[in-house]
mmCIF file with all atom_site columns, C-alpha atoms in Angstrom:
data_model
loop_
_atom_site.group_PDB
_atom_site.id
_atom_site.type_symbol
_atom_site.label_atom_id
_atom_site.label_alt_id
_atom_site.label_comp_id
_atom_site.label_asym_id
_atom_site.label_entity_id
_atom_site.label_seq_id
_atom_site.pdbx_PDB_ins_code
_atom_site.Cartn_x
_atom_site.Cartn_y
_atom_site.Cartn_z
_atom_site.occupancy
_atom_site.B_iso_or_equiv
_atom_site.pdbx_formal_charge
_atom_site.auth_seq_id
_atom_site.auth_comp_id
_atom_site.auth_asym_id
_atom_site.auth_atom_id
_atom_site.pdbx_PDB_model_num
ATOM 1   C CA . CYS R 1 1   ? 0.000   0.000   0.000  1.00 0.00 ? 146 CYS R CA 1
ATOM 2   C CA . GLN R 1 2   ? 1.360   3.460   -0.879 1.00 0.00 ? 147 GLN R CA 1
ATOM 3   C CA . SER R 1 3   ? 0.629   4.685   2.657  1.00 0.00 ? 148 SER R CA 1
ATOM 4   C CA . GLY R 1 4   ? 3.086   2.153   4.036  1.00 0.00 ? 149 GLY R CA 1
ATOM 5   C CA . ARG R 1 5   ? 0.443   0.087   5.786  1.00 0.00 ? 150 ARG R CA 1
ATOM 6   C CA . SER R 1 6   ? 0.341   -3.689  5.381  1.00 0.00 ? 151 SER R CA 1
ATOM 7   C CA . VAL R 1 7   ? -1.942  -6.498  6.501  1.00 0.00 ? 152 VAL R CA 1
ATOM 8   C CA . VAL R 1 8   ? -1.512  -10.263 6.369  1.00 0.00 ? 153 VAL R CA 1
ATOM 9   C CA . VAL R 1 9   ? -4.590  -12.088 5.052  1.00 0.00 ? 154 VAL R CA 1
ATOM 10  C CA . THR R 1 10  ? -5.545  -15.419 3.537  1.00 0.00 ? 155 THR R CA 1
ATOM 11  C CA . GLU R 1 11  ? -6.086  -15.658 -0.211 1.00 0.00 ? 156 GLU R CA 1
ATOM 12  C CA . ASP R 1 12  ? -9.877  -15.744 0.224  1.00 0.00 ? 157 ASP R CA 1
ATOM 13  C CA . HIS R 1 13  ? -10.076 -13.049 2.919  1.00 0.00 ? 158 HIS R CA 1
ATOM 14  C CA . GLY R 1 14  ? -12.619 -10.301 2.313  1.00 0.00 ? 159 GLY R CA 1
ATOM 15  C CA . LEU R 1 15  ? -11.264 -6.837  1.512  1.00 0.00 ? 160 LEU R CA 1
ATOM 16  C CA . VAL R 1 16  ? -12.910 -3.482  0.882  1.00 0.00 ? 161 VAL R CA 1
ATOM 17  C CA . THR R 1 17  ? -11.533 -0.944  -1.596 1.00 0.00 ? 162 THR R CA 1
ATOM 18  C CA . LEU R 1 18  ? -12.615 2.317   -3.186 1.00 0.00 ? 163 LEU R CA 1
ATOM 19  C CA . GLY R 1 19  ? -13.966 1.630   -6.659 1.00 0.00 ? 164 GLY R CA 1
ATOM 20  C CA . ALA R 1 20  ? -13.510 3.810   -9.739 1.00 0.00 ? 165 ALA R CA 1
ATOM 21  C CA . ASP R 1 21  ? -16.996 5.287   -9.186 1.00 0.00 ? 166 ASP R CA 1
ATOM 22  C CA . GLY R 1 22  ? -16.125 6.381   -5.651 1.00 0.00 ? 167 GLY R CA 1
ATOM 23  C CA . ARG R 1 23  ? -18.150 3.637   -3.956 1.00 0.00 ? 168 ARG R CA 1
ATOM 24  C CA . LEU R 1 24  ? -16.859 0.959   -1.607 1.00 0.00 ? 169 LEU R CA 1
ATOM 25  C CA . LEU R 1 25  ? -16.274 -2.348  -3.344 1.00 0.00 ? 170 LEU R CA 1
ATOM 26  C CA . GLU R 1 26  ? -15.698 -5.836  -1.898 1.00 0.00 ? 171 GLU R CA 1
ATOM 27  C CA . ILE R 1 27  ? -12.739 -7.722  -3.397 1.00 0.00 ? 172 ILE R CA 1
ATOM 28  C CA . THR R 1 28  ? -10.432 -10.646 -2.565 1.00 0.00 ? 173 THR R CA 1
ATOM 29  C CA . PRO R 1 29  ? -6.614  -10.415 -2.263 1.00 0.00 ? 174 PRO R CA 1
ATOM 30  C CA . ASP R 1 30  ? -6.013  -11.998 -5.679 1.00 0.00 ? 175 ASP R CA 1
ATOM 31  C CA . GLN R 1 31  ? -7.993  -9.126  -7.245 1.00 0.00 ? 176 GLN R CA 1
ATOM 32  C CA . CYS R 1 32  ? -5.607  -6.501  -5.848 1.00 0.00 ? 177 CYS R CA 1
ATOM 33  C CA . VAL R 1 33  ? -3.330  -4.852  -8.425 1.00 0.00 ? 178 VAL R CA 1
ATOM 34  C CA . PRO R 1 34  ? -0.116  -3.275  -7.041 1.00 0.00 ? 179 PRO R CA 1
ATOM 35  C CA . GLY R 1 35  ? -0.047  0.442   -7.704 1.00 0.00 ? 180 GLY R CA 1
ATOM 36  C CA . GLN R 1 36  ? -3.693  0.522   -8.813 1.00 0.00 ? 181 GLN R CA 1
ATOM 37  C CA . THR R 1 37  ? -5.961  -0.896  -6.098 1.00 0.00 ? 182 THR R CA 1
ATOM 38  C CA . ARG R 1 38  ? -6.903  1.943   -3.757 1.00 0.00 ? 183 ARG R CA 1
ATOM 39  C CA . LEU R 1 39  ? -6.205  1.445   -0.059 1.00 0.00 ? 184 LEU R CA 1
ATOM 40  C CA . PRO R 1 40  ? -7.541  -2.098  0.401  1.00 0.00 ? 185 PRO R CA 1
ATOM 41  C CA . VAL R 1 41  ? -8.796  -2.623  3.971  1.00 0.00 ? 186 VAL R CA 1
ATOM 42  C CA . ALA R 1 42  ? -9.435  -5.988  5.590  1.00 0.00 ? 187 ALA R CA 1
ATOM 43  C CA . SER R 1 43  ? -13.098 -6.352  6.556  1.00 0.00 ? 188 SER R CA 1
ATOM 44  C CA . ILE R 1 44  ? -13.220 -7.708  10.101 1.00 0.00 ? 189 ILE R CA 1
ATOM 45  C CA . VAL R 1 45  ? -16.325 -8.833  12.004 1.00 0.00 ? 190 VAL R CA 1
ATOM 46  C CA . ALA R 1 46  ? -16.149 -6.971  15.292 1.00 0.00 ? 191 ALA R CA 1
ATOM 47  C CA . ASP R 1 47  ? -15.785 -9.351  18.241 1.00 0.00 ? 192 ASP R CA 1
ATOM 48  C CA . GLY R 1 48  ? -16.674 -12.275 15.966 1.00 0.00 ? 193 GLY R CA 1
ATOM 49  C CA . VAL R 1 49  ? -20.333 -13.101 15.319 1.00 0.00 ? 194 VAL R CA 1
ATOM 50  C CA . VAL R 1 50  ? -19.394 -16.784 15.229 1.00 0.00 ? 195 VAL R CA 1
ATOM 51  C CA . GLU R 1 51  ? -18.814 -16.884 18.984 1.00 0.00 ? 196 GLU R CA 1
ATOM 52  C CA . HIS R 1 52  ? -22.521 -16.100 19.512 1.00 0.00 ? 197 HIS R CA 1
ATOM 53  C CA . GLN R 1 53  ? -23.673 -18.861 17.203 1.00 0.00 ? 198 GLN R CA 1
ATOM 54  C CA . PHE R 1 54  ? -24.484 -21.127 20.172 1.00 0.00 ? 199 PHE R CA 1
ATOM 55  C CA . ILE R 1 55  ? -27.621 -19.157 21.036 1.00 0.00 ? 200 ILE R CA 1
ATOM 56  C CA . VAL R 1 56  ? -28.756 -19.009 17.400 1.00 0.00 ? 201 VAL R CA 1
ATOM 57  C CA . GLU R 1 57  ? -28.601 -22.801 17.229 1.00 0.00 ? 202 GLU R CA 1
ATOM 58  C CA . ARG R 1 58  ? -31.614 -22.842 19.555 1.00 0.00 ? 203 ARG R CA 1
ATOM 59  C CA . THR R 1 59  ? -33.777 -20.974 17.040 1.00 0.00 ? 204 THR R CA 1
ATOM 60  C CA . ASP R 1 60  ? -32.790 -18.322 14.413 1.00 0.00 ? 205 ASP R CA 1
ATOM 61  C CA . TRP R 1 61  ? -31.123 -14.918 14.137 1.00 0.00 ? 206 TRP R CA 1
ATOM 62  C CA . GLU R 1 62  ? -34.413 -13.000 13.920 1.00 0.00 ? 207 GLU R CA 1
ATOM 63  C CA . SER R 1 63  ? -35.811 -14.586 17.079 1.00 0.00 ? 208 SER R CA 1
ATOM 64  C CA . VAL R 1 64  ? -32.585 -13.948 18.981 1.00 0.00 ? 209 VAL R CA 1
ATOM 65  C CA . GLY R 1 65  ? -32.715 -10.325 17.834 1.00 0.00 ? 210 GLY R CA 1
ATOM 66  C CA . LEU R 1 66  ? -36.309 -9.974  19.009 1.00 0.00 ? 211 LEU R CA 1
ATOM 67  C CA . LEU R 1 67  ? -35.402 -11.350 22.423 1.00 0.00 ? 212 LEU R CA 1
ATOM 68  C CA . ALA R 1 68  ? -32.378 -9.068  22.711 1.00 0.00 ? 213 ALA R CA 1
ATOM 69  C CA . GLY R 1 69  ? -34.460 -6.031  21.752 1.00 0.00 ? 214 GLY R CA 1
ATOM 70  C CA . LEU R 1 70  ? -37.209 -6.883  24.245 1.00 0.00 ? 215 LEU R CA 1
ATOM 71  C CA . TYR R 1 71  ? -34.584 -7.347  26.938 1.00 0.00 ? 216 TYR R CA 1
ATOM 72  C CA . LEU R 1 72  ? -33.011 -3.968  26.163 1.00 0.00 ? 217 LEU R CA 1
ATOM 73  C CA . ALA R 1 73  ? -36.403 -2.266  26.383 1.00 0.00 ? 218 ALA R CA 1
ATOM 74  C CA . GLU R 1 74  ? -38.339 -4.123  29.083 1.00 0.00 ? 219 GLU R CA 1
ATOM 75  C CA . GLY R 1 75  ? -36.128 -6.929  30.404 1.00 0.00 ? 220 GLY R CA 1
ATOM 76  C CA . HIS R 1 76  ? -34.950 -7.437  33.971 1.00 0.00 ? 221 HIS R CA 1
ATOM 77  C CA . ILE R 1 77  ? -32.744 -10.168 35.432 1.00 0.00 ? 222 ILE R CA 1
ATOM 78  C CA . PRO R 1 78  ? -32.784 -9.951  39.251 1.00 0.00 ? 223 PRO R CA 1
ATOM 79  C CA . PRO R 1 79  ? -29.276 -10.157 40.794 1.00 0.00 ? 224 PRO R CA 1
ATOM 80  C CA . THR R 1 80  ? -30.660 -12.557 43.403 1.00 0.00 ? 225 THR R CA 1
ATOM 81  C CA . TYR R 1 81  ? -32.097 -14.842 40.652 1.00 0.00 ? 226 TYR R CA 1
ATOM 82  C CA . PRO R 1 82  ? -29.536 -14.596 37.830 1.00 0.00 ? 227 PRO R CA 1
ATOM 83  C CA . GLY R 1 83  ? -31.232 -17.296 35.754 1.00 0.00 ? 228 GLY R CA 1
ATOM 84  C CA . LEU R 1 84  ? -34.633 -15.559 35.674 1.00 0.00 ? 229 LEU R CA 1
ATOM 85  C CA . LEU R 1 85  ? -35.630 -13.232 32.821 1.00 0.00 ? 230 LEU R CA 1
ATOM 86  C CA . ILE R 1 86  ? -38.665 -10.982 33.369 1.00 0.00 ? 231 ILE R CA 1
ATOM 87  C CA . LEU R 1 87  ? -40.102 -9.131  30.370 1.00 0.00 ? 232 LEU R CA 1
ATOM 88  C CA . ALA R 1 88  ? -42.547 -6.413  31.391 1.00 0.00 ? 233 ALA R CA 1
ATOM 89  C CA . VAL R 1 89  ? -45.544 -6.354  29.036 1.00 0.00 ? 234 VAL R CA 1
ATOM 90  C CA . GLU R 1 90  ? -49.118 -5.351  29.802 1.00 0.00 ? 235 GLU R CA 1
ATOM 91  C CA . PRO R 1 91  ? -51.369 -5.883  26.748 1.00 0.00 ? 236 PRO R CA 1
ATOM 92  C CA . GLU R 1 92  ? -52.701 -9.437  26.658 1.00 0.00 ? 237 GLU R CA 1
ATOM 93  C CA . GLY R 1 93  ? -52.150 -9.759  22.916 1.00 0.00 ? 238 GLY R CA 1
ATOM 94  C CA . ARG R 1 94  ? -48.496 -8.765  23.269 1.00 0.00 ? 239 ARG R CA 1
ATOM 95  C CA . ARG R 1 95  ? -47.985 -11.210 26.134 1.00 0.00 ? 240 ARG R CA 1
ATOM 96  C CA . GLN R 1 96  ? -49.318 -13.949 23.864 1.00 0.00 ? 241 GLN R CA 1
ATOM 97  C CA . GLU R 1 97  ? -46.797 -12.967 21.177 1.00 0.00 ? 242 GLU R CA 1
ATOM 98  C CA . ILE R 1 98  ? -43.935 -13.159 23.673 1.00 0.00 ? 243 ILE R CA 1
ATOM 99  C CA . LEU R 1 99  ? -45.128 -16.576 24.834 1.00 0.00 ? 244 LEU R CA 1
ATOM 100 C CA . GLY R 1 100 ? -44.835 -17.700 21.219 1.00 0.00 ? 245 GLY R CA 1
ATOM 101 C CA . LEU R 1 101 ? -41.316 -16.259 21.015 1.00 0.00 ? 246 LEU R CA 1
ATOM 102 C CA . CYS R 1 102 ? -40.327 -18.120 24.181 1.00 0.00 ? 247 CYS R CA 1
ATOM 103 C CA . GLY R 1 103 ? -41.539 -21.341 22.578 1.00 0.00 ? 248 GLY R CA 1
ATOM 104 C CA . ARG R 1 104 ? -38.962 -20.897 19.809 1.00 0.00 ? 249 ARG R CA 1
ATOM 105 C CA . PHE R 1 105 ? -36.188 -21.088 22.424 1.00 0.00 ? 250 PHE R CA 1
ATOM 106 C CA . GLY R 1 106 ? -37.616 -24.205 24.025 1.00 0.00 ? 251 GLY R CA 1
ATOM 107 C CA . VAL R 1 107 ? -38.181 -22.560 27.420 1.00 0.00 ? 252 VAL R CA 1
ATOM 108 C CA . LYS R 1 108 ? -41.252 -22.836 29.629 1.00 0.00 ? 253 LYS R CA 1
ATOM 109 C CA . PRO R 1 109 ? -42.553 -19.299 30.211 1.00 0.00 ? 254 PRO R CA 1
ATOM 110 C CA . HIS R 1 110 ? -44.936 -18.115 32.912 1.00 0.00 ? 255 HIS R CA 1
ATOM 111 C CA . ARG R 1 111 ? -47.515 -15.463 32.006 1.00 0.00 ? 256 ARG R CA 1
ATOM 112 C CA . GLY R 1 112 ? -47.994 -12.933 34.778 1.00 0.00 ? 257 GLY R CA 1
ATOM 113 C CA . VAL R 1 113 ? -50.488 -10.089 35.019 1.00 0.00 ? 258 VAL R CA 1
ATOM 114 C CA . LYS R 1 114 ? -48.059 -7.558  33.533 1.00 0.00 ? 259 LYS R CA 1
ATOM 115 C CA . ASN R 1 115 ? -45.108 -9.677  32.461 1.00 0.00 ? 260 ASN R CA 1
ATOM 116 C CA . VAL R 1 116 ? -43.787 -12.878 30.944 1.00 0.00 ? 261 VAL R CA 1
ATOM 117 C CA . LYS R 1 117 ? -40.896 -14.655 32.656 1.00 0.00 ? 262 LYS R CA 1
ATOM 118 C CA . PHE R 1 118 ? -38.854 -17.799 32.293 1.00 0.00 ? 263 PHE R CA 1
ATOM 119 C CA . THR R 1 119 ? -35.726 -19.396 33.744 1.00 0.00 ? 264 THR R CA 1
ATOM 120 C CA . ASP R 1 120 ? -32.749 -20.248 31.543 1.00 0.00 ? 265 ASP R CA 1
ATOM 121 C CA . HIS R 1 121 ? -29.216 -19.620 32.832 1.00 0.00 ? 266 HIS R CA 1
ATOM 122 C CA . ASP R 1 122 ? -27.557 -19.787 29.395 1.00 0.00 ? 267 ASP R CA 1
ATOM 123 C CA . ILE R 1 123 ? -29.856 -17.137 27.919 1.00 0.00 ? 268 ILE R CA 1
ATOM 124 C CA . THR R 1 124 ? -29.700 -14.764 30.906 1.00 0.00 ? 269 THR R CA 1
ATOM 125 C CA . LYS R 1 125 ? -25.911 -15.039 31.110 1.00 0.00 ? 270 LYS R CA 1
ATOM 126 C CA . TRP R 1 126 ? -25.617 -14.237 27.404 1.00 0.00 ? 271 TRP R CA 1
ATOM 127 C CA . LEU R 1 127 ? -27.973 -11.246 27.696 1.00 0.00 ? 272 LEU R CA 1
ATOM 128 C CA . THR R 1 128 ? -26.239 -9.678  30.691 1.00 0.00 ? 273 THR R CA 1
ATOM 129 C CA . GLN R 1 129 ? -22.732 -10.253 29.327 1.00 0.00 ? 274 GLN R CA 1
ATOM 130 C CA . GLN R 1 130 ? -23.547 -8.873  25.881 1.00 0.00 ? 275 GLN R CA 1
ATOM 131 C CA . PHE R 1 131 ? -26.104 -6.128  26.610 1.00 0.00 ? 276 PHE R CA 1
ATOM 132 C CA . GLY R 1 132 ? -25.537 -5.144  30.245 1.00 0.00 ? 277 GLY R CA 1
ATOM 133 C CA . SER R 1 133 ? -28.078 -4.952  33.042 1.00 0.00 ? 278 SER R CA 1
ATOM 134 C CA . GLY R 1 134 ? -30.076 -2.201  34.687 1.00 0.00 ? 279 GLY R CA 1
ATOM 135 C CA . SER R 1 135 ? -32.107 0.289   32.668 1.00 0.00 ? 280 SER R CA 1
ATOM 136 C CA . GLY R 1 136 ? -29.441 2.999   32.815 1.00 0.00 ? 281 GLY R CA 1
ATOM 137 C CA . SER R 1 137 ? -26.507 0.745   31.964 1.00 0.00 ? 282 SER R CA 1
ATOM 138 C CA . LYS R 1 138 ? -27.638 -1.325  28.985 1.00 0.00 ? 283 LYS R CA 1
ATOM 139 C CA . PHE R 1 139 ? -25.849 -1.065  25.641 1.00 0.00 ? 284 PHE R CA 1
ATOM 140 C CA . ILE R 1 140 ? -25.388 -2.726  22.250 1.00 0.00 ? 285 ILE R CA 1
ATOM 141 C CA . PRO R 1 141 ? -21.984 -4.388  21.680 1.00 0.00 ? 286 PRO R CA 1
ATOM 142 C CA . SER R 1 142 ? -19.974 -3.624  18.549 1.00 0.00 ? 287 SER R CA 1
ATOM 143 C CA . TRP R 1 143 ? -20.345 -7.089  16.982 1.00 0.00 ? 288 TRP R CA 1
ATOM 144 C CA . VAL R 1 144 ? -24.073 -6.447  16.489 1.00 0.00 ? 289 VAL R CA 1
ATOM 145 C CA . TYR R 1 145 ? -23.360 -3.839  13.790 1.00 0.00 ? 290 TYR R CA 1
ATOM 146 C CA . SER R 1 146 ? -21.961 -6.523  11.502 1.00 0.00 ? 291 SER R CA 1
ATOM 147 C CA . ALA R 1 147 ? -24.341 -9.301  12.565 1.00 0.00 ? 292 ALA R CA 1
ATOM 148 C CA . PRO R 1 148 ? -26.821 -10.754 10.029 1.00 0.00 ? 293 PRO R CA 1
ATOM 149 C CA . ARG R 1 149 ? -29.484 -8.294  8.942  1.00 0.00 ? 294 ARG R CA 1
ATOM 150 C CA . GLU R 1 150 ? -32.217 -10.545 10.377 1.00 0.00 ? 295 GLU R CA 1
ATOM 151 C CA . PHE R 1 151 ? -30.693 -10.112 13.829 1.00 0.00 ? 296 PHE R CA 1
ATOM 152 C CA . ARG R 1 152 ? -30.325 -6.339  13.513 1.00 0.00 ? 297 ARG R CA 1
ATOM 153 C CA . THR R 1 153 ? -33.888 -5.793  12.302 1.00 0.00 ? 298 THR R CA 1
ATOM 154 C CA . GLY R 1 154 ? -35.186 -8.233  14.919 1.00 0.00 ? 299 GLY R CA 1
ATOM 155 C CA . LEU R 1 155 ? -33.437 -6.287  17.682 1.00 0.00 ? 300 LEU R CA 1
ATOM 156 C CA . ILE R 1 156 ? -34.968 -3.017  16.488 1.00 0.00 ? 301 ILE R CA 1
ATOM 157 C CA . ARG R 1 157 ? -38.425 -4.630  16.292 1.00 0.00 ? 302 ARG R CA 1
ATOM 158 C CA . GLY R 1 158 ? -38.098 -6.022  19.814 1.00 0.00 ? 303 GLY R CA 1
ATOM 159 C CA . TYR R 1 159 ? -36.836 -2.760  21.246 1.00 0.00 ? 304 TYR R CA 1
ATOM 160 C CA . MET R 1 160 ? -39.524 -0.648  19.584 1.00 0.00 ? 305 MET R CA 1
ATOM 161 C CA . ALA R 1 161 ? -42.202 -3.105  20.746 1.00 0.00 ? 306 ALA R CA 1
ATOM 162 C CA . GLY R 1 162 ? -41.156 -2.284  24.298 1.00 0.00 ? 307 GLY R CA 1
ATOM 163 C CA . ASP R 1 163 ? -40.003 1.350   24.287 1.00 0.00 ? 308 ASP R CA 1
ATOM 164 C CA . GLY R 1 164 ? -41.142 2.696   20.925 1.00 0.00 ? 309 GLY R CA 1
ATOM 165 C CA . CYS R 1 165 ? -43.861 5.312   20.494 1.00 0.00 ? 310 CYS R CA 1
ATOM 166 C CA . LEU R 1 166 ? -45.751 5.804   17.224 1.00 0.00 ? 311 LEU R CA 1
ATOM 167 C CA . TRP R 1 167 ? -47.871 8.942   16.868 1.00 0.00 ? 312 TRP R CA 1
ATOM 168 C CA . SER R 1 168 ? -49.050 11.648  14.467 1.00 0.00 ? 313 SER R CA 1
ATOM 169 C CA . ASP R 1 169 ? -47.913 15.251  14.830 1.00 0.00 ? 314 ASP R CA 1
ATOM 170 C CA . VAL R 1 170 ? -50.067 18.326  14.232 1.00 0.00 ? 315 VAL R CA 1
ATOM 171 C CA . ASN R 1 171 ? -49.340 18.063  10.496 1.00 0.00 ? 316 ASN R CA 1
ATOM 172 C CA . GLY R 1 172 ? -50.559 14.472  10.351 1.00 0.00 ? 317 GLY R CA 1
ATOM 173 C CA . CYS R 1 173 ? -47.016 13.196  9.802  1.00 0.00 ? 318 CYS R CA 1
ATOM 174 C CA . VAL R 1 174 ? -46.253 9.848   11.483 1.00 0.00 ? 319 VAL R CA 1
ATOM 175 C CA . GLN R 1 175 ? -43.448 9.995   14.056 1.00 0.00 ? 320 GLN R CA 1
ATOM 176 C CA . LEU R 1 176 ? -41.510 7.062   15.540 1.00 0.00 ? 321 LEU R CA 1
ATOM 177 C CA . CYS R 1 177 ? -39.646 7.810   18.758 1.00 0.00 ? 322 CYS R CA 1
ATOM 178 C CA . ALA R 1 178 ? -38.028 5.948   21.632 1.00 0.00 ? 323 ALA R CA 1
ATOM 179 C CA . VAL R 1 179 ? -36.616 7.070   24.978 1.00 0.00 ? 324 VAL R CA 1
ATOM 180 C CA . SER R 1 180 ? -34.075 5.307   27.201 1.00 0.00 ? 325 SER R CA 1
ATOM 181 C CA . THR R 1 181 ? -32.457 6.127   30.539 1.00 0.00 ? 326 THR R CA 1
ATOM 182 C CA . SER R 1 182 ? -29.177 4.800   29.091 1.00 0.00 ? 327 SER R CA 1
ATOM 183 C CA . VAL R 1 183 ? -27.483 7.415   26.913 1.00 0.00 ? 328 VAL R CA 1
ATOM 184 C CA . ARG R 1 184 ? -25.088 4.752   25.648 1.00 0.00 ? 329 ARG R CA 1
ATOM 185 C CA . LEU R 1 185 ? -27.977 2.563   24.523 1.00 0.00 ? 330 LEU R CA 1
ATOM 186 C CA . ARG R 1 186 ? -29.704 5.498   22.791 1.00 0.00 ? 331 ARG R CA 1
ATOM 187 C CA . ASP R 1 187 ? -26.514 6.318   20.890 1.00 0.00 ? 332 ASP R CA 1
ATOM 188 C CA . ASN R 1 188 ? -25.934 2.624   20.062 1.00 0.00 ? 333 ASN R CA 1
ATOM 189 C CA . LEU R 1 189 ? -29.471 2.350   18.663 1.00 0.00 ? 334 LEU R CA 1
ATOM 190 C CA . ILE R 1 190 ? -28.844 5.323   16.385 1.00 0.00 ? 335 ILE R CA 1
ATOM 191 C CA . GLU R 1 191 ? -25.660 3.642   15.102 1.00 0.00 ? 336 GLU R CA 1
ATOM 192 C CA . LEU R 1 192 ? -27.479 0.342   14.611 1.00 0.00 ? 337 LEU R CA 1
ATOM 193 C CA . LEU R 1 193 ? -30.297 2.010   12.693 1.00 0.00 ? 338 LEU R CA 1
ATOM 194 C CA . GLY R 1 194 ? -27.624 3.621   10.525 1.00 0.00 ? 339 GLY R CA 1
ATOM 195 C CA . THR R 1 195 ? -26.478 0.154   9.412  1.00 0.00 ? 340 THR R CA 1
ATOM 196 C CA . LEU R 1 196 ? -30.035 -0.302  8.085  1.00 0.00 ? 341 LEU R CA 1
ATOM 197 C CA . ASP R 1 197 ? -29.901 3.054   6.208  1.00 0.00 ? 342 ASP R CA 1
ATOM 198 C CA . VAL R 1 198 ? -32.293 4.544   8.755  1.00 0.00 ? 343 VAL R CA 1
ATOM 199 C CA . PHE R 1 199 ? -31.364 7.931   10.187 1.00 0.00 ? 344 PHE R CA 1
ATOM 200 C CA . CYS R 1 200 ? -32.439 9.640   13.400 1.00 0.00 ? 345 CYS R CA 1
ATOM 201 C CA . THR R 1 201 ? -32.433 12.892  15.304 1.00 0.00 ? 346 THR R CA 1
ATOM 202 C CA . LEU R 1 202 ? -31.888 12.883  19.050 1.00 0.00 ? 347 LEU R CA 1
ATOM 203 C CA . TRP R 1 203 ? -32.686 14.860  22.163 1.00 0.00 ? 348 TRP R CA 1
ATOM 204 C CA . ASP R 1 204 ? -32.116 14.752  25.912 1.00 0.00 ? 349 ASP R CA 1
ATOM 205 C CA . ALA R 1 205 ? -34.990 14.671  28.413 1.00 0.00 ? 350 ALA R CA 1
ATOM 206 C CA . PRO R 1 206 ? -33.811 15.742  31.898 1.00 0.00 ? 351 PRO R CA 1
ATOM 207 C CA . ARG R 1 207 ? -36.080 14.352  34.629 1.00 0.00 ? 352 ARG R CA 1
ATOM 208 C CA . ASN R 1 208 ? -33.924 14.207  37.754 1.00 0.00 ? 353 ASN R CA 1
ATOM 209 C CA . TYR R 1 209 ? -34.691 17.843  38.562 1.00 0.00 ? 354 TYR R CA 1
ATOM 210 C CA . LEU R 1 210 ? -38.386 16.913  38.826 1.00 0.00 ? 355 LEU R CA 1
ATOM 211 C CA . LYS R 1 211 ? -37.853 14.056  41.294 1.00 0.00 ? 356 LYS R CA 1
ATOM 212 C CA . ASP R 1 212 ? -34.629 12.829  42.840 1.00 0.00 ? 357 ASP R CA 1
ATOM 213 C CA . GLU R 1 213 ? -35.529 9.183   42.193 1.00 0.00 ? 358 GLU R CA 1
ATOM 214 C CA . TRP R 1 214 ? -36.137 9.772   38.462 1.00 0.00 ? 359 TRP R CA 1
ATOM 215 C CA . ASN R 1 215 ? -33.337 9.160   35.977 1.00 0.00 ? 360 ASN R CA 1
ATOM 216 C CA . ASP R 1 216 ? -32.620 11.512  33.097 1.00 0.00 ? 361 ASP R CA 1
ATOM 217 C CA . ALA R 1 217 ? -33.752 10.141  29.732 1.00 0.00 ? 362 ALA R CA 1
ATOM 218 C CA . TYR R 1 218 ? -32.375 10.253  26.204 1.00 0.00 ? 363 TYR R CA 1
ATOM 219 C CA . GLY R 1 219 ? -34.539 10.097  23.098 1.00 0.00 ? 364 GLY R CA 1
ATOM 220 C CA . LEU R 1 220 ? -34.276 9.382   19.397 1.00 0.00 ? 365 LEU R CA 1
ATOM 221 C CA . ARG R 1 221 ? -36.662 10.049  16.531 1.00 0.00 ? 366 ARG R CA 1
ATOM 222 C CA . VAL R 1 222 ? -36.547 8.113   13.287 1.00 0.00 ? 367 VAL R CA 1
ATOM 223 C CA . CYS R 1 223 ? -36.663 10.418  10.279 1.00 0.00 ? 368 CYS R CA 1
ATOM 224 C CA . SER R 1 224 ? -40.192 10.107  8.898  1.00 0.00 ? 369 SER R CA 1
ATOM 225 C CA . ALA R 1 225 ? -38.998 9.336   5.370  1.00 0.00 ? 370 ALA R CA 1
ATOM 226 C CA . ASP R 1 226 ? -37.054 6.340   6.716  1.00 0.00 ? 371 ASP R CA 1
ATOM 227 C CA . ILE R 1 227 ? -39.865 4.717   8.716  1.00 0.00 ? 372 ILE R CA 1
ATOM 228 C CA . PRO R 1 228 ? -40.994 2.587   5.702  1.00 0.00 ? 373 PRO R CA 1
ATOM 229 C CA . LYS R 1 229 ? -37.500 1.019   5.664  1.00 0.00 ? 374 LYS R CA 1
ATOM 230 C CA . LEU R 1 230 ? -38.219 -0.681  9.005  1.00 0.00 ? 375 LEU R CA 1
ATOM 231 C CA . PRO R 1 231 ? -39.981 -4.068  9.116  1.00 0.00 ? 376 PRO R CA 1
#
C-alpha cells in the first residue's frame, strides 16, 4: 500500500476498496493490483459473530434479535435470581406474542399479570454479558453492527415493541420515537439504525430535577422518510 500500511490475510479473505466510481467495493486479495488498487482494507467482524452462534442454534437470528431487543427495552434479570428473565408487558395480545417467542427457544414461560418470565441460565448469562443490566446501563456491543441483517432488524423490532412510540404530529405526519435512561444505549441504537440506512435525530430529556428518584432520559426520533425502511 502506498501509505506504508500492510496487513496479512488469507487468499480468500474479504477486503474493501474504493472503486472507480467512488463507492466501496468488496474484493479478494487476488484481485488486488499493485499500484492501482486503492487502499484495500481488511473487513473484520467486530468481536466475531461466530462466537454467539451457540444461542442461534436454539432458534434463528431474527428470534434472537427480538429477544435481545425486548430485553433492552423491558427486560430485567434480578441479581438474586440470575437465571430468571422478566419481560414487562401489559397488553394481553403482546404477552401472547412473547409466549410464542419463548416457545422458539424451548423454554417454559410463565404469564404474569403484567409480564412474561422464564428461567434459563444460558440465555440470561448471554444477555447480561452482551447487553448489560439495569435500565441505565444497557448497551449494544460492537459485533451487532456486523451481525446478520435478520438479527439487527429483529433487535430493532423487539426494542420498539417495548419502548417505541408511534404517533401523528399536528401536520398528520407519522413519528416514531423511543426514549431510554441509558445514553449509551440510545446512541448505540442510532448507530445500529444507521447500518439499516435509517437515520435519526436525538434529544435529551432531563427528569432528575423533577424528582430525585427519576433518571434523566435520552430520546431518538426516526426520520419520517425512513420509517418505511423498518420491518
